[in-house]
XYZ file of C-alpha atoms in Angstrom:
712
model
C -76.597 63.384 69.309
C -72.797 62.636 71.118
C -73.859 58.491 69.349
C -73.241 60.474 65.825
C -71.177 63.217 66.353
C -68.954 59.578 67.485
C -70.117 58.588 64.584
C -69.538 60.975 62.162
C -65.609 61.593 63.572
C -65.770 57.679 63.509
C -66.496 57.991 59.299
C -64.289 61.055 59.237
C -61.272 58.826 60.243
C -61.794 56.406 57.795
C -62.157 59.215 54.983
C -58.801 60.140 56.626
C -57.199 57.245 55.809
C -57.845 56.360 52.569
C -57.049 59.803 51.637
C -54.290 59.905 52.949
C -52.680 56.622 53.785
C -49.079 58.061 54.061
C -49.880 60.349 56.734
C -52.428 58.166 58.626
C -49.585 55.114 58.339
C -47.047 57.075 59.074
C -48.565 58.580 62.981
C -49.937 54.846 63.645
C -46.263 53.553 62.719
C -44.704 56.202 64.713
C -47.494 54.963 68.139
C -47.532 50.870 66.811
C -43.512 50.898 67.181
C -43.799 50.823 70.506
C -47.150 48.385 71.218
C -46.448 46.207 67.868
C -43.393 44.671 66.618
C -43.163 42.097 63.416
C -40.102 39.704 62.313
C -39.159 38.045 59.911
C -37.825 34.786 61.249
C -36.471 33.139 57.170
C -37.217 33.113 53.822
C -36.507 29.725 52.310
C -34.926 29.478 49.817
C -33.020 32.010 50.483
C -32.946 32.297 46.511
C -35.087 31.036 44.271
C -34.215 29.727 40.857
C -37.852 28.763 39.222
C -41.070 30.256 38.920
C -42.997 27.241 40.775
C -40.654 27.907 43.930
C -42.212 27.535 46.821
C -40.860 30.537 48.749
C -41.745 30.104 52.737
C -41.788 33.417 54.684
C -41.837 32.667 58.576
C -41.446 35.518 61.964
C -43.405 36.365 64.947
C -45.842 39.094 65.869
C -44.782 40.464 69.543
C -47.621 42.644 71.681
C -46.407 44.949 73.808
C -48.801 47.874 73.491
C -50.228 46.852 77.033
C -53.734 45.198 75.893
C -55.155 42.950 74.772
C -54.885 43.451 70.487
C -57.425 41.317 67.473
C -57.940 42.029 63.784
C -54.526 41.847 63.261
C -53.220 40.591 59.839
C -49.361 39.866 58.467
C -49.485 39.850 55.457
C -46.746 40.813 52.533
C -46.173 43.963 49.479
C -44.474 43.247 46.482
C -43.929 44.673 43.081
C -42.910 43.110 40.399
C -40.896 45.384 38.914
C -36.553 44.655 40.011
C -35.105 46.978 41.299
C -32.457 48.891 39.134
C -28.632 49.346 40.730
C -27.409 49.816 44.413
C -27.569 52.727 45.074
C -31.324 52.315 44.476
C -31.232 49.886 46.324
C -29.624 51.919 49.478
C -32.612 54.151 49.804
C -35.495 51.333 49.967
C -33.605 50.084 52.765
C -33.194 53.171 55.001
C -36.274 54.949 53.264
C -39.139 54.704 56.500
C -41.794 56.400 54.046
C -45.156 54.221 54.297
C -45.502 55.298 50.168
C -42.385 53.954 49.054
C -42.388 50.231 50.105
C -43.551 47.636 47.076
C -47.088 49.128 46.111
C -48.906 45.541 45.808
C -50.384 43.760 48.910
C -50.560 40.091 48.014
C -54.085 38.915 48.133
C -52.313 35.092 48.918
C -49.527 35.565 50.694
C -50.552 36.432 54.276
C -51.841 35.194 57.743
C -54.631 35.957 60.464
C -53.552 36.076 63.906
C -55.841 35.463 66.655
C -56.683 38.162 69.659
C -53.292 38.685 70.964
C -53.030 38.988 74.138
C -50.921 41.888 76.551
C -46.752 40.846 76.139
C -47.863 37.413 73.903
C -45.508 36.359 70.352
C -47.811 34.928 67.520
C -45.478 32.747 65.092
C -46.898 33.663 61.438
C -45.866 31.790 57.612
C -47.354 32.471 54.756
C -45.696 31.368 50.899
C -46.337 33.225 47.571
C -44.349 32.189 44.551
C -42.370 33.797 41.699
C -45.231 34.084 39.312
C -47.473 34.829 41.790
C -45.080 37.771 42.621
C -44.650 38.248 38.544
C -40.991 38.348 39.119
C -40.212 37.672 35.064
C -36.087 37.961 35.125
C -33.268 37.868 36.513
C -32.868 40.572 39.471
C -33.466 41.980 42.950
C -37.120 43.014 44.058
C -37.826 44.470 46.929
C -41.024 43.295 49.737
C -41.820 43.474 53.215
C -43.936 41.978 55.211
C -46.787 44.855 57.034
C -49.526 44.303 60.451
C -52.548 45.438 59.272
C -55.099 45.981 61.871
C -59.157 46.221 61.129
C -57.942 46.156 57.307
C -55.232 49.846 58.446
C -51.427 48.973 58.391
C -50.900 50.057 62.126
C -46.944 50.465 62.281
C -44.076 50.431 60.424
C -43.455 46.741 57.557
C -40.589 45.114 57.453
C -37.948 45.448 54.568
C -36.415 43.236 52.549
C -35.472 41.567 49.230
C -35.410 38.775 46.924
C -33.179 37.399 44.824
C -35.003 35.950 41.988
C -31.871 33.579 40.152
C -33.232 31.998 36.984
C -30.880 30.726 34.594
C -29.160 33.282 32.586
C -27.987 33.309 29.212
C -24.986 34.277 28.770
C -24.206 32.643 32.825
C -23.566 35.595 35.061
C -19.691 36.192 36.163
C -18.775 34.525 38.456
C -17.229 37.400 40.580
C -14.335 37.089 43.322
C -14.525 37.913 46.717
C -11.996 38.416 48.860
C -12.827 37.621 52.857
C -10.259 39.840 54.612
C -11.003 39.922 58.862
C -9.221 41.685 61.037
C -7.537 40.060 64.671
C -6.643 43.941 65.780
C -6.342 45.554 69.121
C -4.492 48.255 71.158
C -1.084 47.709 72.701
C -1.547 46.962 76.718
C 2.368 46.544 78.176
C 4.876 49.071 78.112
C 7.766 47.910 78.775
C 8.301 44.006 77.614
C 8.890 43.517 81.456
C 9.329 45.448 84.550
C 12.819 46.492 85.464
C 12.622 44.661 89.062
C 11.119 41.932 89.438
C 11.399 40.479 85.582
C 7.547 39.972 85.285
C 5.870 41.228 82.493
C 4.313 44.397 82.687
C 0.323 44.810 81.663
C -1.123 48.209 81.673
C -4.571 47.106 81.980
C -5.899 44.226 82.271
C -8.478 44.012 79.207
C -7.164 41.612 77.504
C -8.462 38.581 80.114
C -12.050 39.708 80.201
C -11.524 40.053 75.991
C -11.029 35.955 75.766
C -13.442 35.384 76.732
C -17.109 34.379 77.252
C -18.843 37.151 74.840
C -15.428 38.818 74.746
C -14.651 40.103 71.606
C -11.501 38.356 71.044
C -13.524 35.352 72.087
C -15.951 36.220 69.397
C -13.327 36.360 66.633
C -12.095 32.783 67.939
C -15.148 31.192 66.955
C -15.515 32.775 63.252
C -11.693 31.482 63.288
C -13.429 27.664 63.626
C -16.070 28.385 61.511
C -15.074 30.579 58.776
C -14.467 28.938 55.194
C -10.193 28.430 54.513
C -10.156 31.490 52.003
C -10.530 34.340 54.272
C -8.280 35.983 54.719
C -6.936 37.283 57.865
C -5.115 40.414 59.059
C -3.498 39.307 62.633
C -1.824 41.985 65.120
C 1.528 40.387 66.016
C 1.733 42.463 69.794
C -1.498 41.099 70.353
C 0.115 37.806 70.576
C 2.638 38.688 72.391
C 0.552 39.727 74.811
C -1.255 36.933 74.754
C 1.845 34.704 75.571
C 2.671 36.797 77.979
C 0.057 35.996 80.046
C 0.536 32.412 80.227
C 3.020 32.696 83.131
C 2.225 35.377 85.804
C 2.523 39.220 84.829
C 1.430 42.264 86.211
C -1.012 45.092 85.831
C -0.233 49.131 86.741
C -2.758 49.913 88.409
C -1.761 53.793 89.534
C 1.105 54.310 91.394
C 1.162 50.189 92.068
C 1.170 46.862 90.443
C -0.614 43.896 91.371
C 0.606 40.324 90.426
C -1.812 37.973 88.826
C -2.002 34.587 88.088
C -1.158 32.951 84.730
C -3.979 32.949 82.554
C -5.486 29.117 81.010
C -7.002 31.490 78.818
C -5.017 33.208 77.041
C -3.256 29.759 76.123
C -6.441 28.054 74.869
C -7.304 31.254 72.781
C -3.813 31.125 70.885
C -3.182 27.545 70.941
C -7.894 28.339 68.858
C -6.043 30.832 66.656
C -3.108 28.053 65.614
C -5.602 25.202 64.577
C -8.258 27.470 63.265
C -5.898 29.587 61.162
C -3.188 26.734 60.242
C -4.476 25.975 56.623
C -5.884 29.237 55.820
C -3.839 32.889 54.188
C -2.982 34.868 56.972
C -0.772 38.465 56.712
C 0.351 39.917 59.998
C -0.033 43.428 60.745
C 3.272 45.479 61.567
C 3.624 44.911 65.020
C 1.952 47.159 67.180
C -0.526 48.559 64.772
C 2.324 52.026 63.649
C -0.141 55.089 61.783
C 2.208 54.729 58.834
C 0.935 58.413 58.186
C 1.498 59.867 60.973
C 5.594 58.377 62.000
C 6.200 59.445 57.710
C 5.114 63.141 58.557
C 7.039 63.284 61.264
C 9.936 62.315 60.649
C 10.061 58.564 62.183
C 10.548 57.046 59.323
C 12.586 54.091 61.283
C 9.953 52.072 62.846
C 8.119 51.940 60.247
C 10.251 48.480 58.341
C 10.635 47.701 62.083
C 7.603 46.823 62.989
C 7.044 45.007 59.719
C 10.378 42.802 60.492
C 9.283 42.453 63.991
C 5.160 41.140 63.333
C 6.883 38.653 60.768
C 8.368 37.183 63.274
C 6.059 36.997 66.007
C 3.408 36.138 64.110
C 5.340 33.245 62.486
C 6.702 31.737 66.202
C 3.225 31.815 67.864
C 1.352 30.553 64.880
C 3.577 27.685 64.733
C 3.597 28.548 60.090
C 5.267 31.288 57.481
C 3.017 34.319 57.597
C 2.775 37.153 54.737
C 3.879 40.861 55.886
C 4.119 41.821 52.032
C -0.178 43.452 52.065
C -0.431 46.445 54.396
C -3.601 48.134 56.029
C -2.349 51.347 56.837
C -5.304 52.728 60.137
C -8.548 53.205 58.952
C -7.620 52.376 54.984
C -6.127 56.108 54.701
C -2.366 57.080 52.947
C -0.898 59.687 50.576
C 1.660 59.752 48.928
C 4.610 59.873 51.695
C 2.654 57.128 53.136
C 2.810 54.945 50.458
C 7.126 55.980 49.712
C 7.604 54.372 53.010
C 6.195 51.797 53.365
C 7.244 50.322 49.689
C 10.684 50.942 51.291
C 10.941 50.169 54.286
C 12.477 46.956 54.382
C 16.553 46.226 52.612
C 16.885 44.618 49.691
C 16.171 40.399 49.733
C 13.137 41.116 51.792
C 9.372 40.425 52.094
C 9.065 44.084 50.911
C 5.466 45.632 50.485
C 3.727 45.622 47.412
C -0.183 45.373 48.226
C -2.408 48.226 50.736
C -5.667 47.930 51.355
C -7.867 51.136 50.792
C -11.162 52.671 51.719
C -12.974 53.811 48.749
C -12.361 57.151 50.115
C -9.581 56.846 49.867
C -8.776 55.604 45.989
C -11.946 56.644 44.199
C -12.928 56.377 40.121
C -12.549 59.029 38.434
C -14.304 59.767 36.021
C -17.329 57.726 38.903
C -18.892 54.843 37.486
C -22.298 53.953 37.649
C -21.177 50.474 38.345
C -19.483 48.423 40.595
C -15.725 49.094 40.143
C -13.231 46.454 40.622
C -11.435 46.528 43.653
C -7.547 46.216 41.940
C -5.908 48.950 40.590
C -1.868 50.828 40.559
C -0.835 53.350 42.195
C 3.218 54.117 41.264
C 5.980 54.453 44.785
C 9.337 55.224 45.233
C 10.062 51.660 44.917
C 8.480 50.492 41.932
C 3.687 49.832 41.513
C 1.647 48.319 44.257
C -1.276 47.029 43.857
C -3.439 48.840 44.980
C -6.965 46.484 46.700
C -10.436 48.764 47.473
C -12.627 47.632 50.040
C -17.001 47.863 48.492
C -17.852 49.924 51.649
C -21.628 48.948 51.328
C -20.214 45.827 51.596
C -17.786 45.779 54.284
C -20.271 47.314 56.365
C -23.353 44.258 56.094
C -19.851 42.425 58.638
C -19.987 45.136 61.081
C -24.100 46.880 61.240
C -23.780 50.285 62.674
C -26.903 48.427 65.026
C -28.112 45.247 65.620
C -29.650 43.692 63.031
C -31.608 40.827 62.167
C -29.604 38.299 61.097
C -32.015 36.801 57.900
C -32.278 40.749 56.953
C -28.567 40.866 56.671
C -28.182 37.423 54.441
C -30.939 39.173 52.225
C -29.221 42.573 51.896
C -25.320 40.645 50.914
C -28.039 38.136 48.231
C -28.852 40.896 47.036
C -26.238 43.386 46.364
C -24.133 40.518 45.304
C -26.455 39.598 42.932
C -27.231 43.316 41.905
C -22.753 43.525 41.366
C -23.022 40.463 39.592
C -26.144 41.888 36.766
C -24.900 45.035 35.931
C -24.439 46.389 33.037
C -21.466 46.009 31.016
C -19.887 43.452 32.518
C -18.829 40.438 30.211
C -16.042 38.949 32.424
C -15.370 38.192 36.717
C -14.280 41.193 39.066
C -12.848 41.758 41.752
C -14.482 42.477 45.479
C -13.116 42.859 49.059
C -14.739 43.288 52.034
C -13.301 44.311 55.487
C -14.479 45.807 58.349
C -13.332 48.203 60.623
C -9.598 47.512 62.217
C -10.800 47.053 66.457
C -14.913 45.860 65.023
C -16.911 43.843 67.389
C -18.277 41.098 65.466
C -21.143 39.442 65.452
C -20.061 35.586 65.177
C -23.178 34.600 63.922
C -24.255 37.536 61.598
C -20.403 36.894 60.012
C -20.579 33.359 59.569
C -23.999 33.585 58.468
C -22.518 35.759 55.669
C -19.330 33.858 55.027
C -21.620 30.386 54.781
C -23.848 32.313 52.205
C -21.014 34.103 50.064
C -19.193 30.873 50.265
C -22.808 28.923 48.488
C -23.833 32.014 45.590
C -23.287 31.037 42.111
C -21.998 33.939 40.819
C -18.816 34.530 43.884
C -16.203 33.072 44.417
C -14.537 33.338 47.856
C -10.713 34.285 47.323
C -8.187 35.403 49.222
C -7.130 39.026 49.131
C -3.027 38.156 47.723
C -4.681 36.686 44.732
C -6.596 39.817 43.418
C -4.569 41.366 41.147
C -5.282 44.221 38.656
C -6.801 43.491 35.544
C -8.531 44.331 32.529
C -11.933 45.426 34.008
C -9.180 47.997 36.466
C -11.600 51.955 35.885
C -9.304 54.950 35.555
C -8.814 56.441 39.905
C -8.094 59.433 41.193
C -4.835 58.965 42.775
C -4.977 59.192 46.238
C -7.226 61.641 48.092
C -6.073 62.280 51.662
C -8.021 65.309 53.133
C -6.968 67.820 56.298
C -9.295 65.639 58.031
C -7.602 62.981 57.218
C -4.325 64.653 58.416
C -5.874 65.532 61.171
C -7.205 61.799 62.179
C -3.597 61.039 62.537
C -1.480 60.781 65.418
C 0.185 65.109 66.294
C 3.432 65.877 66.768
C 2.621 67.035 70.400
C 2.458 62.779 70.724
C 4.607 61.992 68.475
C 7.798 64.438 68.984
C 9.059 62.846 72.441
C 8.333 59.130 71.046
C 11.569 60.498 68.225
C 13.938 61.149 70.959
C 12.861 58.377 72.944
C 13.421 55.585 69.797
C 17.089 57.356 69.598
C 17.802 56.944 73.218
C 16.590 53.648 73.337
C 18.486 52.574 70.378
C 21.508 53.218 72.043
C 20.685 50.808 74.689
C 21.326 48.781 71.983
C 24.520 50.358 69.732
C 26.519 50.999 73.454
C 26.427 46.538 73.873
C 29.536 44.563 71.907
C 26.553 42.162 70.252
C 24.681 45.219 68.675
C 22.137 42.616 69.516
C 18.556 44.772 68.793
C 17.315 46.743 71.555
C 15.076 45.274 74.200
C 13.022 48.873 74.302
C 12.069 48.057 69.941
C 9.009 46.369 71.262
C 7.739 48.885 73.880
C 8.250 52.167 71.311
C 6.810 50.770 69.021
C 3.426 50.435 70.536
C 3.350 53.813 71.351
C 3.494 54.303 67.907
C 0.226 52.424 67.281
C -2.621 53.992 65.931
C -4.026 52.474 68.875
C -4.069 56.083 70.822
C -5.213 58.459 67.994
C -8.551 58.930 69.398
C -6.404 58.523 73.021
C -3.434 60.254 73.056
C -3.861 60.642 76.992
C -3.179 57.258 77.582
C -0.416 56.995 75.063
C 1.468 59.520 76.992
C 0.812 57.715 80.214
C 2.986 54.952 78.756
C 5.015 56.536 76.841
C 6.014 57.959 80.452
C 6.708 54.328 81.712
C 8.846 53.342 78.926
C 10.602 56.619 78.333
C 11.223 55.244 82.859
C 12.758 52.133 81.999
C 15.044 53.295 79.229
C 16.686 55.989 81.263
C 16.586 52.641 84.134
C 18.788 50.624 81.888
C 21.248 53.275 80.494
C 21.445 54.001 83.825
C 23.653 50.749 84.517
C 26.493 52.050 82.243
C 28.387 55.470 84.513
C 31.298 57.135 84.837
C 32.591 56.516 88.874
C 33.179 58.869 90.579
C 31.727 61.440 88.406
C 29.728 63.886 91.191
C 30.421 67.650 91.720
C 32.473 66.089 95.227
C 35.259 63.803 93.592
C 38.622 65.162 92.251
C 41.062 63.465 90.818
C 44.264 65.197 90.797
C 47.239 65.530 88.308
C 50.899 65.966 89.626
C 52.848 68.050 87.793
C 52.902 69.677 84.859
C 51.609 66.387 82.573
C 50.833 62.911 84.169
C 47.540 60.370 83.043
C 44.983 60.178 84.652
C 42.624 57.448 85.354
C 38.800 57.364 84.055
C 36.810 54.712 85.397
C 33.192 53.011 83.328
C 30.862 50.576 85.175
C 28.618 47.958 83.296
C 25.792 47.553 85.471
C 24.876 45.299 82.783
C 24.250 41.194 82.019
C 26.194 41.711 79.539
C 29.012 43.205 77.799
C 29.745 46.326 76.255
C 32.183 48.387 74.001
C 32.255 52.022 74.196
C 34.674 55.123 73.555
C 35.831 57.325 76.082
C 35.531 61.108 74.516
C 37.181 63.812 77.192
C 37.749 67.861 76.722
C 39.203 69.681 78.488
C 36.673 72.841 79.497
C 39.850 76.362 79.067
C 42.573 74.615 77.043
C 44.491 76.790 78.422
C 44.701 75.756 81.728
C 44.298 72.112 80.842
C 45.018 70.276 77.599
C 43.722 67.094 76.873
C 45.602 64.518 75.008
C 43.810 61.165 74.644
C 44.095 59.174 71.505
C 41.323 56.061 71.995
C 42.677 53.576 68.778
C 39.330 51.597 69.930
C 36.259 50.612 71.857
C 36.474 49.744 75.513
C 34.935 46.158 76.436
C 33.644 45.673 79.755
C 32.353 42.426 80.783
C 29.266 42.148 82.469
C 28.795 43.893 85.807
C 32.926 44.554 86.121
C 35.117 48.202 85.617
C 37.560 49.180 82.604
C 39.659 52.461 83.165
C 41.967 53.982 80.847
C 44.390 56.753 82.136
C 44.085 59.771 80.174
C 47.604 61.784 79.887
C 47.012 65.550 81.011
C 49.045 68.834 80.505
C 48.681 71.614 83.319
C 50.482 74.812 82.317
C 53.930 75.769 83.532
C 53.653 76.786 86.959
C 49.469 76.161 86.970
C 48.251 75.093 90.386
C 44.651 74.768 91.270
C 41.495 73.305 89.877
C 40.704 72.281 86.699
C 37.814 70.791 84.601
C 37.233 68.136 82.086
C 33.767 67.304 80.255
C 33.760 63.114 79.850
C 30.897 62.067 77.782
C 30.411 57.885 76.593
C 29.954 57.018 73.597
C 29.046 53.942 70.966
C 30.974 52.769 68.474
C 29.615 54.650 65.264
C 29.826 57.767 67.687
C 27.327 58.677 69.275
C 26.672 59.939 72.364
C 25.598 58.207 75.706
C 23.830 59.341 78.469
C 24.559 62.790 79.431
C 27.981 64.475 79.834
C 29.839 64.988 82.993
C 32.272 67.304 84.796
C 35.435 65.926 86.368
C 37.531 68.332 88.393
C 41.062 67.554 87.980
C 42.866 69.180 90.977
C 46.856 70.559 89.813
C 48.843 70.854 92.267
C 51.503 73.226 90.028
C 54.533 72.603 92.380
C 57.222 70.932 89.358
C 59.786 73.335 89.290
C 60.609 73.812 92.533
C 59.551 70.040 93.570
C 63.233 69.162 91.165
C 65.356 71.579 93.098
C 63.918 69.971 96.731
C 63.489 66.354 95.369
C 68.107 67.135 94.288
C 69.204 69.141 97.039
C 66.988 66.052 98.924
C 68.306 62.957 97.090
C 72.288 64.961 97.719
C 71.245 65.059 101.635
C 70.231 60.967 101.807
C 73.354 60.324 99.310
C 76.066 62.243 102.090
C 74.231 60.746 104.421
C 74.642 57.062 103.206
C 78.503 57.813 102.652
C 79.524 58.902 106.109
C 77.681 56.145 106.769
C 79.439 53.060 105.056
C 83.229 55.763 105.781
C 82.383 55.568 109.581
C 81.527 51.699 109.623
C 84.865 51.014 107.805
C 86.322 52.966 110.094
C 84.651 51.250 113.410
C 86.057 47.706 111.732
C 89.920 49.032 111.065
C 89.955 50.018 114.626
C 88.016 46.784 115.863
C 90.733 45.023 113.082
C 94.111 46.849 114.609
C 93.103 45.782 118.507
C 92.483 41.761 117.918
C 95.923 42.482 116.156
C 98.200 43.525 119.890
C 95.930 41.448 122.263
C 97.239 38.373 120.197
C 100.894 39.629 119.577
C 101.325 40.247 123.348
C 99.854 36.299 124.065
């Protein structure tokens, strides 16, 4: 009886599988994910071009069930119907429902797997031809590799695509493809150097790990060495600057202390590798420290963007030892609004290479109305300084270079081939269009995957790799909705709460340049720009900590120019109702300065200041300078009065905090004249009496001598 019940249950199970394959397969697939794992290792050729091409599929099957498995077969699922568009492709890729698999199971393309021990792995392979698969024309066809056990599916299949590309009449247009790869990091220094030791001062030592082994920047260097020369590189100059500083001894701030680090030879090696690898490739210098341009436009830090572009050009050109472009701007997340666009367009003065191209996210500039095909990447935007070219990156192609989860290189390559082939075959396309690929700015790439995708792109007959700068708006440009910048995009920016202290600090740091005689750029320019980096969007706490470090350094430098004797216990004496009071300024900087001194009486009825400085007072390095300030006290006044002294730059900007000085008025001017006059009269009388007495004494002596001679 038990045997009959068991047999009946087994037959019932088979019936359920036969009548409800979707539900049974789904349950078995969920269980099998932890038991059997199938993977596709190769498909050759990746793009068959003839109906008789033999397509070889290879891969592995691994038994993770913990028990021996037998009765296994790996086979191909296919359909002779090609996918109609990219939307359907994406849906097929993400769908896990077995009912949506290609409906035909191949009777020729399969391989039986011998009994597989627990933990063991078996290699499989089989072949097929386009004619066997029913492919009749150019297109993208879905395929899948599944595992069945004793005739039943036991695991979720591996989905992919086959692109069949026989000759077409007319020939497919060869679309232009620009690949823009970012080399962007976060700032690692506050000020350039430690004020005391003059050694480079880092806020962390993350760079030393990133440029070695499997570090992110080490991977980018590997990609650069193998990349086609048409690939455009978006290089962030403050990263180069930081690595250049690491070539010598440097300091790392750890809590309240600093640790000295030896010179890092890997930093020099990384710079040399990138310099050599990119010598013949187009390089665009991102503005220094990758500032949050939209936030700067909205919070009134307009001058920082232009300075970041120019400093970025200088640093990148010097450290890469070549000219770089700065006319292309890639805003954070590829998003900007009209204010940010206008700021970029006017950031550099006439004669400089202005920003005339922006690289944008597809959501920032969508087609209007929506189109059922892939729009051309290039269009035109209007700014206050004239037209600006907008290049829109293709979201799906860019994601293939930066998958959200680990993926097979082969499957990603097959998807890339299929996506670009689908674009080339879209209805209505008679001439080439432009495409742009741009992974996120701080991506962590897989060199094997990225190099495979770029190599594939360079060999596909419907693509032509080209530098980013070569893509311009053409006849195929579609109408777009204009810059779409949502409230959420605005919330992603650096906030006013974060940037307000930076704004004040930027003004204070600029004074350290304006006070110098040569007006050389501020030594804090780079430090302030690092505080505006878009890297702080998701870590404002760390950004504020760096802001405090820079603020302390700026204050320390500002205090190196001071009025001597400005403390509350110091007084200066005005003898009489008028006179000149000396005020001295000490320059502890290593450069000459030029400044003005503004002196204001705090009680004009008691004391008036009549000081008109005709030209700036120049003080040499580590020297002091003094001016005599005329002052007048009210008649009969004595006691203390105060004046406020403010140092100013040559363009009349206040430098440092105003200082209050105490002026002691003696108050004896009238009576002093009488006393002095009387004293002079007495002294004159005494002198006259002394002269008369001496004359009298000489006459008496002469008379006595005469008498003596007469006696003799």
